[in-house]
Amino acid sequence: MNTLVAELTVNGAPVKVIAEPRTQLCEILRETLNLTGTHVGCEQGVCGACTVLVDGKPQRSCVSYAGDCSGSSVITIEGFDEDPLMAELRDAFSRHHALQCGYCTPGMLVTARDIVLRLGEVAPGTIREELSGNLCRCTGYVGLVEAIEEVSKGRKPQRAATFTPAVKVAAAGQTAPPVPLPAHASSPARPVRSAVPGNAAQPDLRKGWSRIEQHLEIAVPPDQIWQKLRDIRDVSKCLPGAEITEVDGSALSGRMNVALGPMKVAFSGDGTVVFDEAARSGRMTGRGRDTGSGSSAEGEVEWRVEPAEKNADAASRILVVLSWRLSGRLAQFNRGGLVQDVIQRLASIFAANLEASIKGTPAPAGEIKSLGVLDLLWSVLVSRWRRWRGK
Ligand code: FES
Ligand code: FES
């Protein structure tokens, strides 16, 4: 069985752990480091109970591969003991009865802290919107909103504010000894966070739009990847839930089925796609609507295929920049790292399926199944993938 070494900074302390490629960050935190303040509820990226800070941003540790987090700084609820803002939030949560059983509370607090830091003084409506990715089955949210509103009063946005926790992470003996990675291990393709060169590194400043940049590393030569990506219909088969219904030159039509817990929507829409053969790059735009829920999605995706930094003749990396905007019922998920988390997971599934398809090997069944759970991503990817499929 393949293993990898994840080198993290957890609550200020360097940690090296041996993990299997699909080990989730929450497993490392809870099972290896004994940081059980990070709770696990749905394990599907939906409830937010497992939220921790990764490189300063809230992230769902149940849908974050530990290997992908290697090199990152992770702060769990235990790491905020000396944080003054978190102390204020804890106090306000108590006074406003913002918790009952407490299961959601660690994730709520991490998210609440991010809301206050990022937005400063916030109105109740905004808090509800921002908190929509954290579910509580006990409190009814009134106390939660009141507590966050109170703490936010008079504050200015401080997005650049950082917090370095006192080093007191893993209990003794919890850090596994590092082992060397097998050379070019046949571990599944996985997305790696990275800034995409060129203008892709610019933030999306359009109102209501979100943006994410990733690169996927796949053990297939660049020419083969590029030829595969040119056939959008074929590529769409790597994305469960996606279906291209029509391709006419640079125009395309398609459908994307999205499910998030009880919420199921089916987007239908149109898009365009343009390829640049010389640069092995492409750009797709599209928009679609689910008439049942009234949700709509629009987005753009730009990609470029390059030789991988290592083993350049036999491996590639696909640089991808995705921009999207959601409206309607699904708009509540267009925030706070939820969609980003799902996208990250989806990208991993897509890469694994794409690699298997090109190599003619069976699709990794586990990945495809897990997609059913993470169909949320689709809502975000609907537009992008539609664009991908579209050509
Ligand atoms: Fe529910 Fe992670 S456990 S989002
Ligand atoms: Fe029980 Fe939120 S306090 S789930």
Coordinates of C-alpha atoms and ligand atoms in Angstrom, one line a residue:
M1 CA 0.0 0.0 0.0
N2 CA 1.4 3.4 -0.9
T3 CA 2.0 5.9 1.8
L4 CA 3.2 9.5 1.9
V5 CA 4.6 11.8 4.4
A6 CA 2.5 14.8 5.3
E7 CA 4.6 17.6 6.9
L8 CA 2.3 20.0 8.6
T9 CA 2.5 22.8 11.1
V10 CA -0.3 22.1 13.5
N11 CA -1.1 24.7 16.1
G12 CA 2.3 26.1 15.7
A13 CA 4.2 22.8 16.0
P14 CA 5.9 21.0 13.1
V15 CA 4.4 17.5 12.6
K16 CA 5.3 14.7 10.3
V17 CA 2.9 11.9 9.8
I18 CA 2.7 8.9 7.5
A19 CA -0.5 8.7 5.7
E20 CA -2.2 6.8 2.9
P21 CA -3.0 8.9 -0.1
R22 CA -6.7 9.2 0.8
T23 CA -6.3 9.9 4.5
Q24 CA -8.3 12.9 5.4
L25 CA -6.9 15.7 7.5
C26 CA -9.5 15.2 10.2
E27 CA -8.2 11.6 10.7
I28 CA -4.7 12.8 11.2
L29 CA -5.9 15.5 13.7
R30 CA -8.1 13.2 15.7
E31 CA -6.6 9.8 15.4
T32 CA -2.9 10.5 15.1
L33 CA -2.5 13.8 17.0
N34 CA -5.4 13.3 19.4
L35 CA -6.8 16.7 18.7
T36 CA -10.3 15.6 19.2
G37 CA -11.7 19.1 19.5
T38 CA -12.1 18.9 15.7
H39 CA -15.4 17.1 15.4
V40 CA -16.6 14.9 12.6
G41 CA -20.2 14.9 11.6
C42 CA -21.2 14.2 8.1
E43 CA -17.8 13.4 6.6
Q44 CA -19.2 14.8 3.4
G45 CA -18.2 18.4 3.6
V46 CA -21.7 19.6 4.4
C47 CA -22.1 20.2 8.2
G48 CA -18.9 22.2 8.9
A49 CA -18.3 20.5 12.3
C50 CA -14.7 19.6 11.2
T51 CA -13.8 23.1 10.2
V52 CA -10.2 24.1 10.9
L53 CA -7.9 26.8 9.6
V54 CA -5.6 25.8 6.9
D55 CA -3.1 28.6 6.0
G56 CA -5.4 31.0 7.7
K57 CA -8.7 30.0 5.9
P58 CA -11.5 27.9 7.2
Q59 CA -11.4 24.4 5.6
R60 CA -13.3 21.2 6.1
S61 CA -10.9 18.7 7.3
C62 CA -13.1 15.8 6.4
V63 CA -12.7 16.5 2.7
S64 CA -9.1 17.6 2.8
Y65 CA -6.5 15.0 2.0
A66 CA -3.7 15.2 4.5
G67 CA -1.2 14.9 1.7
D68 CA -2.6 17.9 0.0
C69 CA -2.2 19.9 3.2
S70 CA 1.5 19.0 3.5
G71 CA 3.4 22.2 3.9
S72 CA 0.4 24.0 5.3
S73 CA -0.3 25.5 8.7
V74 CA -3.3 24.0 10.4
I75 CA -5.0 25.5 13.4
T76 CA -7.6 23.5 15.3
I77 CA -9.9 24.7 18.0
E78 CA -7.2 23.7 20.5
G79 CA -4.8 26.2 18.9
F80 CA -7.0 29.2 19.8
D81 CA -6.6 28.9 23.5
E82 CA -4.6 32.1 23.7
D83 CA -6.4 34.0 20.9
P84 CA -8.2 37.0 22.3
L85 CA -10.9 37.1 19.6
M86 CA -11.7 33.5 20.1
A87 CA -11.9 34.1 23.9
E88 CA -14.5 36.8 23.2
L89 CA -16.4 34.5 20.9
R90 CA -16.4 31.7 23.4
D91 CA -17.7 34.0 26.1
A92 CA -20.4 35.4 23.8
F93 CA -21.4 31.9 22.8
S94 CA -22.0 31.0 26.4
R95 CA -23.9 34.2 27.3
H96 CA -26.1 33.9 24.2
H97 CA -26.7 30.2 24.6
A98 CA -25.2 29.6 21.2
L99 CA -24.5 26.0 22.0
Q100 CA -26.4 23.1 23.5
C101 CA -24.8 19.7 22.8
G102 CA -21.7 21.4 21.6
Y103 CA -21.0 19.1 18.7
C104 CA -21.0 21.9 16.1
T105 CA -19.3 24.4 18.3
P106 CA -15.6 24.0 17.4
G107 CA -16.4 24.4 13.7
M108 CA -18.8 27.2 14.5
L109 CA -16.2 29.1 16.5
V110 CA -13.6 28.7 13.8
T111 CA -16.0 30.0 11.2
A112 CA -17.3 32.8 13.5
R113 CA -13.8 34.0 14.1
D114 CA -13.1 34.1 10.3
I115 CA -16.4 36.0 9.8
V116 CA -15.5 38.7 12.3
L117 CA -11.9 39.0 11.1
R118 CA -12.8 39.1 7.5
L119 CA -15.9 41.3 7.6
G120 CA -15.6 43.4 10.8
E121 CA -19.0 44.5 12.1
V122 CA -21.6 42.3 10.4
A123 CA -25.4 42.4 10.2
P124 CA -27.5 39.4 11.3
G125 CA -28.5 38.6 7.7
T126 CA -24.9 38.5 6.6
I127 CA -23.9 36.3 9.6
R128 CA -26.6 33.8 8.7
E129 CA -25.4 33.8 5.1
E130 CA -21.8 33.4 6.1
L131 CA -22.7 30.7 8.7
S132 CA -24.8 28.7 6.3
G133 CA -22.1 26.1 5.8
N134 CA -22.1 25.2 9.5
L135 CA -25.1 23.2 10.6
C136 CA -26.4 23.1 14.2
R137 CA -29.2 20.7 15.1
C138 CA -29.7 22.2 18.6
T139 CA -29.8 25.9 18.9
G140 CA -31.9 27.3 16.1
Y141 CA -29.1 29.7 15.3
V142 CA -30.6 32.7 17.1
G143 CA -28.0 32.6 19.8
L144 CA -25.2 32.0 17.4
V145 CA -26.1 35.0 15.3
E146 CA -26.5 37.2 18.3
A147 CA -23.1 36.1 19.7
I148 CA -21.2 36.8 16.5
E149 CA -23.0 40.1 16.0
E150 CA -22.1 41.2 19.5
V151 CA -18.4 40.4 19.1
S152 CA -18.3 42.0 15.7
K153 CA -19.6 45.3 16.9
G154 CA -17.3 48.2 16.1
R155 CA -14.7 46.0 14.4
K156 CA -13.1 46.7 11.1
P157 CA -12.2 44.0 8.6
Q158 CA -8.8 42.6 9.3
R159 CA -8.2 40.0 6.6
A160 CA -4.5 40.3 6.9
A161 CA -4.6 39.6 10.6
T162 CA -2.8 36.5 11.5
F163 CA -2.6 34.5 14.6
T164 CA 0.2 32.2 15.7
P165 CA -0.9 29.8 18.3
A166 CA 1.3 28.9 21.3
V167 CA 3.0 25.7 20.3
K168 CA 1.2 22.9 22.1
V169 CA -0.1 20.5 19.6
A170 CA 0.3 16.8 19.5
A171 CA 0.7 14.9 22.7
A172 CA 3.9 13.0 23.1
G173 CA 4.4 10.1 20.8
Q174 CA 1.7 11.2 18.4
T175 CA 4.1 12.1 15.6
A176 CA 5.0 9.2 13.4
P177 CA 8.5 9.0 12.1
P178 CA 8.9 10.1 8.5
V179 CA 9.5 7.7 5.7
P180 CA 10.8 8.4 2.2
L181 CA 8.2 8.5 -0.5
P182 CA 8.5 5.7 -3.0
A183 CA 10.0 7.0 -6.3
H184 CA 7.1 8.0 -8.6
A185 CA 4.7 6.0 -6.5
S186 CA 1.6 5.0 -8.4
S187 CA -0.5 7.0 -5.9
P188 CA -3.6 8.5 -7.5
A189 CA -3.5 11.8 -9.1
R190 CA -4.3 14.5 -6.7
P191 CA -4.8 18.2 -6.9
V192 CA -2.2 20.5 -5.5
R193 CA -3.0 24.0 -4.5
S194 CA -0.9 26.4 -6.5
A195 CA -1.0 29.7 -8.1
V196 CA -1.5 29.5 -11.8
P197 CA 0.9 31.6 -13.7
G198 CA -0.1 34.6 -15.7
N199 CA -3.2 36.6 -15.0
A200 CA -4.8 33.6 -13.4
A201 CA -3.2 34.6 -10.1
Q202 CA -5.4 37.7 -10.0
P203 CA -8.4 37.5 -7.6
D204 CA -11.8 37.6 -9.2
L205 CA -13.1 41.1 -8.3
R206 CA -16.5 40.8 -9.9
K207 CA -19.3 41.1 -7.4
G208 CA -20.6 37.7 -6.3
W209 CA -17.9 35.8 -8.1
S210 CA -15.6 33.3 -6.5
R211 CA -12.4 32.0 -7.8
I212 CA -10.1 29.0 -7.2
E213 CA -6.8 28.0 -8.7
Q214 CA -5.4 24.5 -8.7
H215 CA -3.1 22.3 -10.6
L216 CA -3.7 18.6 -11.1
E217 CA -0.7 16.3 -11.5
I218 CA -1.3 13.2 -13.7
A219 CA 1.1 10.5 -14.6
V220 CA 0.4 10.8 -18.3
P221 CA 2.5 12.7 -21.0
P222 CA 1.3 16.2 -21.8
D223 CA 0.5 15.4 -25.4
Q224 CA -1.8 12.6 -24.4
I225 CA -3.5 14.7 -21.8
W226 CA -4.0 17.5 -24.3
Q227 CA -5.5 15.2 -26.9
K228 CA -7.9 13.8 -24.3
L229 CA -9.0 17.2 -23.2
R230 CA -9.7 18.2 -26.7
D231 CA -12.6 15.7 -26.7
I232 CA -15.0 17.4 -24.3
R233 CA -17.6 14.7 -24.7
D234 CA -15.0 12.1 -23.6
V235 CA -13.7 14.2 -20.8
S236 CA -17.2 14.7 -19.4
K237 CA -17.3 11.0 -18.7
C238 CA -14.7 11.5 -16.0
L239 CA -17.2 13.8 -14.2
P240 CA -20.1 11.8 -12.8
G241 CA -23.2 13.8 -13.1
A242 CA -22.1 15.7 -16.2
E243 CA -23.6 15.2 -19.6
I244 CA -23.0 17.0 -22.8
T245 CA -26.1 17.1 -24.9
E246 CA -24.8 19.1 -27.9
V247 CA -21.5 20.4 -29.3
D248 CA -21.6 22.7 -32.3
G249 CA -18.3 24.4 -33.1
S250 CA -17.4 26.5 -30.1
A251 CA -21.0 26.3 -28.6
L252 CA -22.2 23.5 -26.3
S253 CA -25.1 22.5 -24.3
G254 CA -25.2 20.2 -21.3
R255 CA -26.6 19.1 -18.0
M256 CA -25.1 18.7 -14.6
N257 CA -26.8 16.8 -11.7
V258 CA -26.1 18.2 -8.3
A259 CA -27.0 16.8 -4.9
L260 CA -26.2 18.2 -1.5
G261 CA -27.9 16.1 1.1
P262 CA -31.6 16.4 0.5
M263 CA -31.1 19.2 -2.1
K264 CA -31.0 17.8 -5.6
V265 CA -30.9 20.0 -8.7
A266 CA -30.2 19.5 -12.3
F267 CA -28.7 22.3 -14.2
S268 CA -29.2 22.7 -17.9
G269 CA -27.4 25.4 -19.8
D270 CA -25.2 26.5 -22.7
G271 CA -21.6 27.6 -23.0
T272 CA -18.7 28.2 -25.3
V273 CA -15.2 26.8 -25.4
V274 CA -12.1 27.9 -27.2
F275 CA -8.8 26.1 -27.5
D276 CA -5.2 27.3 -28.1
E277 CA -3.3 24.4 -29.6
A278 CA 0.1 26.1 -29.5
A279 CA -0.2 27.0 -25.8
R280 CA -2.1 23.7 -25.0
S281 CA -4.7 25.9 -23.2
G282 CA -8.4 26.4 -23.3
R283 CA -11.1 28.6 -21.9
M284 CA -14.7 27.8 -21.4
T285 CA -17.6 29.9 -20.2
G286 CA -21.2 28.8 -19.5
R287 CA -24.3 29.3 -17.5
G288 CA -27.2 27.1 -16.5
R289 CA -30.3 27.0 -14.5
D290 CA -32.3 24.5 -12.4
T291 CA -35.9 25.3 -12.9
G292 CA -37.0 23.3 -9.9
S293 CA -35.0 25.2 -7.3
G294 CA -34.6 28.4 -9.1
S295 CA -30.8 28.2 -8.7
S296 CA -28.5 29.2 -11.4
A297 CA -24.8 29.0 -12.0
E298 CA -22.4 30.7 -14.3
G299 CA -18.8 30.4 -14.6
E300 CA -15.5 30.3 -16.5
V301 CA -12.7 27.9 -16.6
E302 CA -9.2 28.3 -18.0
W303 CA -6.7 25.5 -18.2
R304 CA -3.3 24.8 -19.6
V305 CA -1.4 21.5 -19.9
E306 CA 2.3 21.5 -19.1
P307 CA 5.0 18.9 -18.5
A308 CA 5.3 18.1 -14.8
E309 CA 8.3 19.5 -13.0
K310 CA 9.5 16.0 -12.3
N311 CA 9.4 13.2 -14.8
A312 CA 8.4 15.7 -17.5
D313 CA 8.3 13.2 -20.3
A314 CA 5.8 11.0 -18.6
A315 CA 3.8 13.2 -16.4
S316 CA 1.8 16.4 -16.8
R317 CA 0.2 19.0 -14.7
I318 CA -3.0 20.8 -15.6
L319 CA -3.2 24.3 -14.4
V320 CA -6.8 25.3 -13.8
V321 CA -8.5 28.6 -12.8
L322 CA -12.2 28.4 -12.1
S323 CA -14.5 31.3 -11.5
W324 CA -18.2 31.0 -10.7
R325 CA -21.2 32.7 -9.4
L326 CA -24.2 31.0 -7.9
S327 CA -27.7 32.4 -7.3
G328 CA -30.9 31.0 -5.9
R329 CA -31.0 28.3 -3.2
L330 CA -27.4 27.2 -3.9
A331 CA -26.0 30.7 -3.4
Q332 CA -25.8 30.0 0.4
F333 CA -23.0 27.6 -0.3
N334 CA -21.0 30.1 -2.3
R335 CA -18.9 31.1 0.6
G336 CA -16.5 30.4 3.3
G337 CA -14.5 27.6 1.8
L338 CA -17.3 25.1 1.5
V339 CA -17.4 25.1 -2.2
Q340 CA -13.7 25.3 -2.4
D341 CA -13.4 22.2 -0.3
V342 CA -15.8 20.3 -2.5
I343 CA -14.0 21.5 -5.6
Q344 CA -10.7 20.3 -4.3
R345 CA -12.2 16.9 -3.7
L346 CA -13.9 16.9 -7.0
A347 CA -10.7 17.8 -8.8
S348 CA -9.0 14.9 -7.2
I349 CA -11.8 12.5 -8.4
F350 CA -11.7 14.0 -11.9
A351 CA -8.0 13.6 -12.1
A352 CA -8.1 10.0 -11.0
N353 CA -10.8 9.2 -13.5
L354 CA -9.0 11.1 -16.3
E355 CA -5.8 9.3 -15.6
A356 CA -7.5 5.9 -15.6
S357 CA -9.4 6.7 -18.8
I358 CA -6.2 7.7 -20.6
K359 CA -4.3 4.7 -19.4
G360 CA -7.2 2.3 -20.2
T361 CA -7.3 1.1 -16.6
P362 CA -10.5 0.6 -14.6
A363 CA -11.9 3.8 -13.1
P364 CA -11.2 4.0 -9.3
A365 CA -14.5 2.9 -8.1
G366 CA -14.0 4.4 -4.6
E367 CA -13.5 7.8 -6.1
I368 CA -16.5 7.7 -8.2
K369 CA -18.7 6.6 -5.3
S370 CA -17.4 9.3 -3.1
L371 CA -18.4 11.7 -5.7
G372 CA -22.0 11.0 -5.0
V373 CA -21.6 12.3 -1.6
L374 CA -19.8 15.4 -2.7
D375 CA -22.1 16.3 -5.5
L376 CA -22.2 19.7 -4.0
L377 CA -19.1 20.5 -5.9
W378 CA -21.0 20.0 -9.0
S379 CA -23.0 23.1 -8.4
V380 CA -19.9 25.0 -8.5
L381 CA -18.3 23.0 -11.2
V382 CA -21.5 22.9 -13.2
S383 CA -20.5 25.9 -15.1
R384 CA -16.9 25.0 -15.5
W385 CA -17.3 21.4 -16.2
R386 CA -20.0 22.2 -18.6
R387 CA -17.5 24.4 -20.3
W388 CA -15.0 21.5 -20.3
R389 CA -17.5 19.2 -21.6
G390 CA -18.6 21.7 -24.1
K391 CA -15.8 21.1 -26.4
Ligands
FES1 FE1 -19.3 17.6 8.2 FE2 -16.7 17.7 7.7 S1 -17.7 16.4 9.1 S2 -18.3 19.0 7.0
FES2 FE1 -25.6 20.7 19.2 FE2 -24.9 22.7 17.6 S1 -25.0 22.8 19.7 S2 -25.3 20.7 17.1

